[in-house]
Coordinates of C-alpha atoms and ligand atoms in Angstrom, one line a residue:
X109 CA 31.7 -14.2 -19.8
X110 CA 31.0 -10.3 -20.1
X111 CA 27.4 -9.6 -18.6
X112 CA 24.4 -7.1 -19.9
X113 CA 20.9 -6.7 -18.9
X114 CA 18.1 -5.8 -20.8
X115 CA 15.3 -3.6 -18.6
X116 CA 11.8 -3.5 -19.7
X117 CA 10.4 -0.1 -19.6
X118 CA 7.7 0.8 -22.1
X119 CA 4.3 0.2 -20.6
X120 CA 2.4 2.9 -19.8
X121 CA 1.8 2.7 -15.8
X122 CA -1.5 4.3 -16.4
X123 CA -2.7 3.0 -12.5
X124 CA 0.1 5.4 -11.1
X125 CA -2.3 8.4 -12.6
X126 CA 0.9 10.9 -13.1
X127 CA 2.2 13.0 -15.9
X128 CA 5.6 11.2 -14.7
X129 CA 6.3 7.9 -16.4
X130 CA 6.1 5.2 -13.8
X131 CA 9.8 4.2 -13.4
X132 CA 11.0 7.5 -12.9
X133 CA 9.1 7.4 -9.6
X134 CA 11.5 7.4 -6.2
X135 CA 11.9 5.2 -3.8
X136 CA 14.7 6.5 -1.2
X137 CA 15.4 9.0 -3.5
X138 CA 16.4 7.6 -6.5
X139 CA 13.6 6.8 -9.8
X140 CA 12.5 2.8 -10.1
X141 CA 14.4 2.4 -13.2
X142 CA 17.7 3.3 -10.9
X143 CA 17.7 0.8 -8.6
X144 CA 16.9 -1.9 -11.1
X145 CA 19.9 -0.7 -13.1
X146 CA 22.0 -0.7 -10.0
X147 CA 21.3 -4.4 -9.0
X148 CA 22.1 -5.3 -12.4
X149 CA 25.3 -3.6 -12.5
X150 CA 26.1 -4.9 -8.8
X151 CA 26.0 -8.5 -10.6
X152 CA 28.5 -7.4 -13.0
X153 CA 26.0 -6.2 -16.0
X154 CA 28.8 -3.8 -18.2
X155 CA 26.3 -2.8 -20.8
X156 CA 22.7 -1.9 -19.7
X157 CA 20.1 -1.0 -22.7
X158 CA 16.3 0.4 -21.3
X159 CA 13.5 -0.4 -23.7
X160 CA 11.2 2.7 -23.6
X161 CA 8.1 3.8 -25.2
X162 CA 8.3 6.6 -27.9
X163 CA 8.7 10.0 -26.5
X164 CA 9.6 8.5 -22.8
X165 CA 12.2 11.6 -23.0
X166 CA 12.3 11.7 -19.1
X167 CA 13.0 8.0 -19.0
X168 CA 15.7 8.6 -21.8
X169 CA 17.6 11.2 -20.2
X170 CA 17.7 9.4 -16.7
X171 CA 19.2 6.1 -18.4
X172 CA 21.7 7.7 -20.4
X173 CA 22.8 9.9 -17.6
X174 CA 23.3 6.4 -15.6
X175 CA 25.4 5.0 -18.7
X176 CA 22.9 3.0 -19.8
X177 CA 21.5 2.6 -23.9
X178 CA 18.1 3.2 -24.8
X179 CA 16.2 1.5 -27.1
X180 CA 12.2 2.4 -28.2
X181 CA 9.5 -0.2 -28.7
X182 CA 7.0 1.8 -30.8
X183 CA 4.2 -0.2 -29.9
X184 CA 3.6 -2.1 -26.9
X185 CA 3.9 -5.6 -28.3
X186 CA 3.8 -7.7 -25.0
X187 CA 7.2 -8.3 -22.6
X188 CA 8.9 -10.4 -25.6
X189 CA 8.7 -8.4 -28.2
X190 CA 10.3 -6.0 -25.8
X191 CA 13.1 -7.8 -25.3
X192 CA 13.5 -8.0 -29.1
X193 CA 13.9 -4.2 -29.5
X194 CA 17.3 -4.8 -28.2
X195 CA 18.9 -7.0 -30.6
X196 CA 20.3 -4.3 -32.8
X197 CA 22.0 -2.5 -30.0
X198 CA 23.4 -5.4 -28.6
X199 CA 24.0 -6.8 -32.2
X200 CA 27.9 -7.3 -31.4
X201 CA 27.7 -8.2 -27.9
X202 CA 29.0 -11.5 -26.8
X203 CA 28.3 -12.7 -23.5
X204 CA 25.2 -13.5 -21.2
X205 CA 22.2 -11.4 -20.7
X206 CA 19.7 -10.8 -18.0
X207 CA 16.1 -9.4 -19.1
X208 CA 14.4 -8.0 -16.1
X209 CA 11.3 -5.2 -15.6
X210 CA 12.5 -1.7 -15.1
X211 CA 9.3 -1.4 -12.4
X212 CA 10.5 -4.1 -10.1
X213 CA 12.7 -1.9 -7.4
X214 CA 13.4 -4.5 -4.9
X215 CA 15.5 -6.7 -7.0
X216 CA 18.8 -7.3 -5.5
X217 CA 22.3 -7.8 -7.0
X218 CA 22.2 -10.8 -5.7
X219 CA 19.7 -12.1 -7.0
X220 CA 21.3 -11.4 -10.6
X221 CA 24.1 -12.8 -10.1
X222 CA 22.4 -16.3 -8.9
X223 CA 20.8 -15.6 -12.1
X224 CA 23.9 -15.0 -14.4
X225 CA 25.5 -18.4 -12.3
X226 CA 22.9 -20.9 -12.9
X227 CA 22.4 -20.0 -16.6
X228 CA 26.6 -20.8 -16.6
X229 CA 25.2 -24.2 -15.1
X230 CA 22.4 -25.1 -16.9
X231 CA 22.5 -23.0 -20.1
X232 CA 19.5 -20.9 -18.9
X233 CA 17.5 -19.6 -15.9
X234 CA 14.6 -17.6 -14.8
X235 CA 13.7 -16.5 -11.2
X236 CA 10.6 -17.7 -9.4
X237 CA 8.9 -17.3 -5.9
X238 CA 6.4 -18.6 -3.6
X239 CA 2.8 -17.0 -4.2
X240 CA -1.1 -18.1 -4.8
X241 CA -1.8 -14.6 -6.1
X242 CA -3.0 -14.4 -9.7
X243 CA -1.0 -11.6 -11.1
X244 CA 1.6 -13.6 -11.9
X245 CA 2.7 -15.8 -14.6
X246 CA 3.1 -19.7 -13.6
X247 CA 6.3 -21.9 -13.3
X248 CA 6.0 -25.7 -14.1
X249 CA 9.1 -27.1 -13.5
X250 CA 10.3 -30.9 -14.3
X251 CA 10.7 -33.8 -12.0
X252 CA 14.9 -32.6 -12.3
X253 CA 14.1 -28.6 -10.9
X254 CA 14.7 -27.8 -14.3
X255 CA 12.2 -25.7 -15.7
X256 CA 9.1 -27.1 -18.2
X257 CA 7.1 -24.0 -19.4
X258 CA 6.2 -20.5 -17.7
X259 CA 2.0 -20.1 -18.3
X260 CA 0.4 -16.6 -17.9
X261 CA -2.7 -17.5 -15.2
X262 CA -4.9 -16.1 -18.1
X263 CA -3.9 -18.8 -19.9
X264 CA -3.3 -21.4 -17.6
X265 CA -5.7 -24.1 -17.2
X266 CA -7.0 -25.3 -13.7
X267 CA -4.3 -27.2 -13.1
X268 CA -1.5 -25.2 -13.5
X269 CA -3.2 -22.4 -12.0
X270 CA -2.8 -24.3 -8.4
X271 CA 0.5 -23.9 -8.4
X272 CA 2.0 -21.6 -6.4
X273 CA 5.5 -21.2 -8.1
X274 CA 5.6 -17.8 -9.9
X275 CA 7.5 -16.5 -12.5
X276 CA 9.6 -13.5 -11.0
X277 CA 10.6 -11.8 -14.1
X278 CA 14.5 -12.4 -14.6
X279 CA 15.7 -14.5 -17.2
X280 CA 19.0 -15.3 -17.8
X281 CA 20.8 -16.4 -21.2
X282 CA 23.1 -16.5 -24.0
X283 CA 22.5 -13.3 -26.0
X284 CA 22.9 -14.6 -29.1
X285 CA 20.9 -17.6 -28.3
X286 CA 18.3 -15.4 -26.9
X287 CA 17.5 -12.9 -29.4
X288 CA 17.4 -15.6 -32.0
X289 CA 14.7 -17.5 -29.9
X290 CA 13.1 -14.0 -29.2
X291 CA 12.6 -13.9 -33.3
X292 CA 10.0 -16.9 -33.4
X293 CA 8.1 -15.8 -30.7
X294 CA 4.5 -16.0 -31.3
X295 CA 1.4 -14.2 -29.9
X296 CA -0.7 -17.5 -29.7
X297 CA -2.6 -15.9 -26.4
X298 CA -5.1 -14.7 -24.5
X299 CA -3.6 -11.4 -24.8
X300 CA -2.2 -11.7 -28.1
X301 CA 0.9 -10.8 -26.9
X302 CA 4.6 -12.0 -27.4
X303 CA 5.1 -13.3 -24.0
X304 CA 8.9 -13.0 -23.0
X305 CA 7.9 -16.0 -21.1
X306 CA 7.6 -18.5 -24.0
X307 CA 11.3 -18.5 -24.6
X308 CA 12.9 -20.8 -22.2
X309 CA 10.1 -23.2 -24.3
X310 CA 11.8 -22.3 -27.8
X311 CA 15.3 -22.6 -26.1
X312 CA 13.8 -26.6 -24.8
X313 CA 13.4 -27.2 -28.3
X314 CA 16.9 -25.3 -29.3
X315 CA 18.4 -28.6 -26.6
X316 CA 18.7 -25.8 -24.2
X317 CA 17.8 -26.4 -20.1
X318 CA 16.2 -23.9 -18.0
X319 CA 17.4 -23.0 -13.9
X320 CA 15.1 -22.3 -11.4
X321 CA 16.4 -20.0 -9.0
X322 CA 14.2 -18.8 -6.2
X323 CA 13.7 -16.1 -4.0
X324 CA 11.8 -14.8 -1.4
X325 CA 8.4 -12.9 -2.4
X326 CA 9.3 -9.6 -0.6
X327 CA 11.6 -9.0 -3.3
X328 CA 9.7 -9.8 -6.1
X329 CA 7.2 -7.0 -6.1
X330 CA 6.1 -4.7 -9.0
X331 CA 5.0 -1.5 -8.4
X332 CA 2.0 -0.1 -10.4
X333 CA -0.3 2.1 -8.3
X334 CA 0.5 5.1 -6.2
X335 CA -0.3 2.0 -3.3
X336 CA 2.3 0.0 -4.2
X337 CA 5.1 2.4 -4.6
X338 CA 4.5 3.5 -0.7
X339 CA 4.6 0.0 0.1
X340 CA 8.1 -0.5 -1.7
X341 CA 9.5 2.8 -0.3
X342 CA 8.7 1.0 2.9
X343 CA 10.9 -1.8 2.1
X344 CA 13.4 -0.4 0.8
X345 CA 13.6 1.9 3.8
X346 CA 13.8 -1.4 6.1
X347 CA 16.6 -2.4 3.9
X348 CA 19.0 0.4 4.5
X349 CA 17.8 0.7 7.7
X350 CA 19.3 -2.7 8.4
X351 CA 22.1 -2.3 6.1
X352 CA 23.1 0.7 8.4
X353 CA 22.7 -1.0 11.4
X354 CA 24.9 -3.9 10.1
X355 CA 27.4 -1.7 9.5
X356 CA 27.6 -0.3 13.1
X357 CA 25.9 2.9 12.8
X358 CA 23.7 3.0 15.9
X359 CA 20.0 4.0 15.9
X360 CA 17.5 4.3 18.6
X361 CA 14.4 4.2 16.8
X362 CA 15.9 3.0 13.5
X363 CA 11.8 2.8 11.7
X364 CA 11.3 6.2 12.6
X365 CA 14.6 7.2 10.1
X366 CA 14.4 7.7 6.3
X367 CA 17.4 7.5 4.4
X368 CA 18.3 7.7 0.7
X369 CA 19.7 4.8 -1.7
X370 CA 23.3 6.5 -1.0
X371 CA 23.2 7.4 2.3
X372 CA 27.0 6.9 3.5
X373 CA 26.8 6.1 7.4
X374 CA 30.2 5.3 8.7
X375 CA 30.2 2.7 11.9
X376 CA 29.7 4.4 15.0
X377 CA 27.8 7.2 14.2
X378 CA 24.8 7.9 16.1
X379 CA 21.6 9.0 14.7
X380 CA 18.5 10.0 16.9
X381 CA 14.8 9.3 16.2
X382 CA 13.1 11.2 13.3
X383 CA 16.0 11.8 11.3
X384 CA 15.6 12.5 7.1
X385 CA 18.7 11.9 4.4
X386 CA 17.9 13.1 1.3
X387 CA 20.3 12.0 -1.0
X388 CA 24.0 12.7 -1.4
X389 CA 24.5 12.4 2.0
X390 CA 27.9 11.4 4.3
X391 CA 28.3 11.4 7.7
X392 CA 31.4 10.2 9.3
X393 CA 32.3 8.2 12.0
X394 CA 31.9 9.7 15.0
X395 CA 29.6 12.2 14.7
X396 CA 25.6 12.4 16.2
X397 CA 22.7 13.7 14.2
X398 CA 20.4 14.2 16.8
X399 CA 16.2 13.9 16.8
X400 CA 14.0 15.1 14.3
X401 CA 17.1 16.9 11.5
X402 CA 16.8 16.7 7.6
X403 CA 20.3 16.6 5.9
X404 CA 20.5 16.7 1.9
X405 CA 23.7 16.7 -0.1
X406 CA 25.6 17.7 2.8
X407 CA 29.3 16.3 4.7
X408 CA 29.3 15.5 8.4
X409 CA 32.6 14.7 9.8
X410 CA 34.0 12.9 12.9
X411 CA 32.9 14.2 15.9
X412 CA 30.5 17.0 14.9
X413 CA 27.1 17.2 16.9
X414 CA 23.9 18.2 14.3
X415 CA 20.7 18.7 15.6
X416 CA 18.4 18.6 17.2
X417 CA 16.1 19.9 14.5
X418 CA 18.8 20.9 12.2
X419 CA 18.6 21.2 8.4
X420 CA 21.7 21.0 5.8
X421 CA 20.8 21.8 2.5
X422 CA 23.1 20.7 -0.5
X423 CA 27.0 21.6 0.0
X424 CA 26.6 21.9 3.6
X425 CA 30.2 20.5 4.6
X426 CA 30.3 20.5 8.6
X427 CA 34.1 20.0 10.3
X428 CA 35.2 17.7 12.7
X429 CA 34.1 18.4 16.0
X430 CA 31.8 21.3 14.8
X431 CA 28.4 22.2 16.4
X432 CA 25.5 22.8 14.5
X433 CA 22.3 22.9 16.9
X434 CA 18.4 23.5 16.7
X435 CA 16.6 25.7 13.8
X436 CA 20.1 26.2 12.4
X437 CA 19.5 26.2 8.6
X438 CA 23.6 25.5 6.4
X439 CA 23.4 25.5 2.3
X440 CA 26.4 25.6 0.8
X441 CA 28.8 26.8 3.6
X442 CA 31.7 24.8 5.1
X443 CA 31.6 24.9 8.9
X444 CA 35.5 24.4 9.4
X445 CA 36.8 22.3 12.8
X446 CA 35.1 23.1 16.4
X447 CA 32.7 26.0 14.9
X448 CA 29.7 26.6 16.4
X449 CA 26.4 27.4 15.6
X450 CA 24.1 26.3 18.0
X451 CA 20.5 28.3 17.9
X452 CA 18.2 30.0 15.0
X453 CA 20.8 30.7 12.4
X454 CA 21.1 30.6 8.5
X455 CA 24.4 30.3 7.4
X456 CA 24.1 30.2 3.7
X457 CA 27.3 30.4 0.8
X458 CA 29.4 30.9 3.7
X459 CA 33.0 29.8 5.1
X460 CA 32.8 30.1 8.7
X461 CA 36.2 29.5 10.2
X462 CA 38.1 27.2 12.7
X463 CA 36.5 27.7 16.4
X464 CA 34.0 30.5 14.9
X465 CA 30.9 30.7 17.5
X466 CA 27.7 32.0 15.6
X467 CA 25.2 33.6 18.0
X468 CA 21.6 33.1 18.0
X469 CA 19.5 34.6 15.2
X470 CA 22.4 35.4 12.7
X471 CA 22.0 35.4 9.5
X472 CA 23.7 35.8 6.2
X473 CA 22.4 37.6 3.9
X474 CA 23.1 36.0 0.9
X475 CA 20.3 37.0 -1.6
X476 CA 19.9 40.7 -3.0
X477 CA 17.2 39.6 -5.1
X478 CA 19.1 38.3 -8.0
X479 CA 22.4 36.8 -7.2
X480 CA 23.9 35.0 -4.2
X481 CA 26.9 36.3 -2.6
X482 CA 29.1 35.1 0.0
X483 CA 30.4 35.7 3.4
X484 CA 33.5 34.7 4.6
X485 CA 34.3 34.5 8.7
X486 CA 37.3 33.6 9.9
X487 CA 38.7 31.2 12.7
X488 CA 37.5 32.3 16.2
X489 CA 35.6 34.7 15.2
X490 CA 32.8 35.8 17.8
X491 CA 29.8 36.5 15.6
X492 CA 26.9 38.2 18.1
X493 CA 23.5 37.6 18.7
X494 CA 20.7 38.4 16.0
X495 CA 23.3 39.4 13.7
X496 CA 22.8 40.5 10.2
X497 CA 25.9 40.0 8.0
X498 CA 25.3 41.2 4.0
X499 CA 27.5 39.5 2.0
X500 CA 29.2 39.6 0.0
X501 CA 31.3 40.2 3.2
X502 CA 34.5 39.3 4.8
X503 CA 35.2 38.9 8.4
X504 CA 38.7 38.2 9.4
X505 CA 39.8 36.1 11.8
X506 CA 39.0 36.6 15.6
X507 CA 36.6 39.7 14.7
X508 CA 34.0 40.3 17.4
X509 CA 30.7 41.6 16.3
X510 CA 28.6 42.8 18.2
X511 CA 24.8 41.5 19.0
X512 CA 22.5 43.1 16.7
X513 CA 24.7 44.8 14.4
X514 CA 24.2 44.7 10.3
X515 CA 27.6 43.7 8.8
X516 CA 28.1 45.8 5.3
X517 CA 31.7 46.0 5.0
X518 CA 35.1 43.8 5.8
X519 CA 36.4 44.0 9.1
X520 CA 40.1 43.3 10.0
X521 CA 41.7 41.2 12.4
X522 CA 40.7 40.6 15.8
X523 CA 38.4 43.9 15.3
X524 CA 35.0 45.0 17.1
X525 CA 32.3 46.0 14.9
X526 CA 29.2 47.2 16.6
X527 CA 26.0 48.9 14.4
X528 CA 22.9 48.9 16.0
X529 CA 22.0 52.8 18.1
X530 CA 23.8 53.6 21.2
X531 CA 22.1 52.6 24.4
X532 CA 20.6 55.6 26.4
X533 CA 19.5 55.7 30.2
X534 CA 17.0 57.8 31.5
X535 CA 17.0 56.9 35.5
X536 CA 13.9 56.3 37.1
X537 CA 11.8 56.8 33.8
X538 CA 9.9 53.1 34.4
X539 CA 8.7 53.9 37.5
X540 CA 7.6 57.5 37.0
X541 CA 5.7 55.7 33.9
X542 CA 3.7 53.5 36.0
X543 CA 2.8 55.8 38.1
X544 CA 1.0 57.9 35.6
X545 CA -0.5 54.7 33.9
X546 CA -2.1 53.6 37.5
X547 CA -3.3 56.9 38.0
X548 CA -5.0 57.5 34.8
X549 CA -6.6 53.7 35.2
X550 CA -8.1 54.5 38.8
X551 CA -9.3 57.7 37.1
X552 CA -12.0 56.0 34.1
X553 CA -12.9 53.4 37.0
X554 CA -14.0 56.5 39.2
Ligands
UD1_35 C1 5.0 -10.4 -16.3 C2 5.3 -11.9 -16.7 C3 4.7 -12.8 -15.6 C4 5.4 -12.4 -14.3 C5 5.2 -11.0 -14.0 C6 6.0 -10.6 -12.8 C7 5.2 -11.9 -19.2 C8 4.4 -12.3 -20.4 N1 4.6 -12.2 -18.0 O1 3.6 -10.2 -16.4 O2 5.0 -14.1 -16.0 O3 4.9 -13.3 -13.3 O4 5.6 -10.1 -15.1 O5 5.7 -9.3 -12.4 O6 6.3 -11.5 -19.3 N2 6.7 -4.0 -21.0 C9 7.2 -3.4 -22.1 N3 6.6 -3.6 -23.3 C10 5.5 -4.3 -23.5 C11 5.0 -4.9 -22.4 C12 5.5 -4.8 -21.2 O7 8.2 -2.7 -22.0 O8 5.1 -4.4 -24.7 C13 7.3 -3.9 -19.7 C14 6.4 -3.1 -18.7 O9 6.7 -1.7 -18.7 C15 6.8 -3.8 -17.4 C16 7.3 -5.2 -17.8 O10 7.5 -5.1 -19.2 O11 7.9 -3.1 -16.8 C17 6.3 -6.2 -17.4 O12 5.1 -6.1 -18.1 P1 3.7 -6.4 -17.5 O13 2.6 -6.0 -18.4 O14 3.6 -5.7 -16.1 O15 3.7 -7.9 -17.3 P2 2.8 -8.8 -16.3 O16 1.5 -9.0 -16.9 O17 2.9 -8.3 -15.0
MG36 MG1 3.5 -6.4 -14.1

């Protein structure tokens, strides 16, 4: 049976108190909406249409971009009339559906497909979890698991309010099936809404069961406050954290590191305490990020050493067995195999070449105020001490240039370029100096 999800994204998130529209808030570096779209495509969902509110333009662009359909709900209706919105896009689709909130991050892949499973089972099936608190809606299920009715609390009576299975919000079924029973949807309610959660009691009446498939809480939460979304960021962090370390990367303070939704860690590399991945990061095996580096769209391969307290910036691409060390700033440079670059440098739109060993304090100038040029150094190069090199500039391969000199033009082969003043001597010059300097102190003490 082809596979879509429908994702609920129109209410206003007002408690986040942000110009940004709730979903499009990160968590490791990628917007709500993403990783809800994610686990629904990681269970198989082919077609994804996002219901957004009118003028959600942010919203709009970041689902499209994801290959996903948007659809608006002009007014906010309540969570079934939501779902309704997406009839006419998914007028000719035949197949199962999955309806699911776009501000539910936690949500895994699996959990979808247990979802798109029991409604091949049973015809139809929501998700529920273990919880007293009152936010949620209520699931009543029959003496054979299968599911009676969802109640909202706020209209549950006393009864139904003790129990403590809660409506997750997934709900699995037939899309033709469902967006008819989505069309007699009432708002007979407290909050005189169209509850998404009356349908599986439309569908009873249709001859059609309902699943119950149930998870555990941690995964079920919504985020609506600035609050919440630190305390999801912090679960999803655990997550990858324990993903990596499943995979055989090896950490030694694994809650001190912050990685992105897709991080690529390969088994056996090593990453020390403190560590940041922004996204678009991969770091093969074999290679160490030491304590306290930030790495952001950049390539580490096998073998390389980065850190401590280095930072790549995006298309930093660093060789096998290369060396980047501390305050060593790359952005869009490729560090080719065994270079080195070990103290206090910014290598920036750069190639620096096989073997290459950047000295302390060098820096290429990249930036003459309006465009960025680049510098090219080749293999074995010796690149000085507190060198400046202005690019666009080319240094050929196993060039020696000299500490402290200012780079401004190509230098050939296995060349010595030095810039900075000759050295002078004058012998004895210190001493004579404080000489004078102690004599004219005992003098004003007099
Ligand atoms: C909903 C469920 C409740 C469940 C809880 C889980 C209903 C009626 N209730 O309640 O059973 O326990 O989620 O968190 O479904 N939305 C729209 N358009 C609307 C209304 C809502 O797009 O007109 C979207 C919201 O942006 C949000 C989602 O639907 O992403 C859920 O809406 P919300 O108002 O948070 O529902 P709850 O009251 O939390
Ligand atoms: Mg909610």
């Amino acid at each position: 049976m082809a596979r879509a999800a429908v994702i609920l994204a129109a209410g206003q998130g007002t408690r986040m108190k942000s110009a940004k529209p709730k979903v499009m808030h990160a968590i490791a570096g990628l917007p709500i909406l993403g990783h809800v779209m994610a686990a629904a495509r990681g269970a198989g969902a082919e077609r994804i249409v996002v219901v957004i509110a009118p003028g959600a333009v942010d919203v709009e662009a970041f689902a499209l971009r994801q290959g996903a359909e948007t659809v608006v709900q002009d007014k906010q209706l309540g969570t079934g009339h939501a779902a309704a919105c997406a009839a006419t896009a998914l007028k000719n689709f035949v197949g199962t559906l999955v309806v699911t909130y776009g501000d539910h991050p936690l949500f895994t892949s699996a959990t979808f497909e247990a979802s798109f499973a029991a409604q091949e089972k049973s015809g139809m099936a929501i998700v529920a979890f273990h919880s007293r608190s009152t936010a949620y809606g209520r699931v009543i299920t029959k003496p054979d698991g299968l599911l009676d009715r969802i109640v909202e609390y706020r209209d549950a009576n006393a009864a139904e309010r003790k129990v403590d299975l809660c409506n997750a919000g997934i709900m699995a079924a037939n899309a033709k099936s469902f967006f008819r029973w989505a069309g007699e949807l009432k708002n007979h309610n407290v909050q005189k809404e169209y509850y998404l959660t009356d349908i599986p009691t439309i569908a009873k009446a249709d001859g059609v069961g309902c699943a119950v498939v149930t998870i555990e809480e941690a995964e079920t939460m919504g985020v609506n406050s600035r609050a919440e979304l630190a305390i999801a960021e912090s679960a999803m962090q655990q997550r990858l954290r324990a993903r990596a370390l499943e995979a055989g990367v090896g950490m030694t303070a694994p809650e001190t590191v912050f990685l992105s939704h897709d991080t690529v860690l390969e088994a056996d590399v090593q990453v020390g305490p403190h560590v940041v991945f922004g996204p678009g990061v991969t770091v093969r095996s074999g290679a160490e990020i030491k304590a306290f580096s930030h790495l952001e769209g950049a390539t580490v391969a096998s073998g390389a050493l980065v850190g401590p307290y280095a930072r790549l910036r995006p298309g930093a691409d660093i060789g096998e067995d290369a060396h980047i060390g501390n305050f060593v700033e790359v952005k869009n440079a490729r560090i080719e195999k065994g270079a080195k670059a070990n103290h206090l440098a910014y290598i920036g739109d750069a190639r620096v070449g096989e073997g290459a060993n950047i000295g302390a304090g060098t820096i290429t100038c990249n930036f003459d105020g309006f465009d960025k040029h680049h510098t090219d150094i080749g293999a074995g190069a010796f690149i000085g001490s507190n060198s400046a090199l202005v690019a666009p500039v080319k240094i050929a391969d196993g060039v020696f240039v000299g500490a402290g000199s200012v780079i401004t033009k190509e230098m050939s082969k296995d060349s010595l370029a030095v810039t900075r003043a000759e050295q002078t001597e004058i012998p004895g010059w210190a001493e004579k100096f404080r000489q004078r300097k102690r004599a004219e102190k005992a003098a004003r003490k007099k």
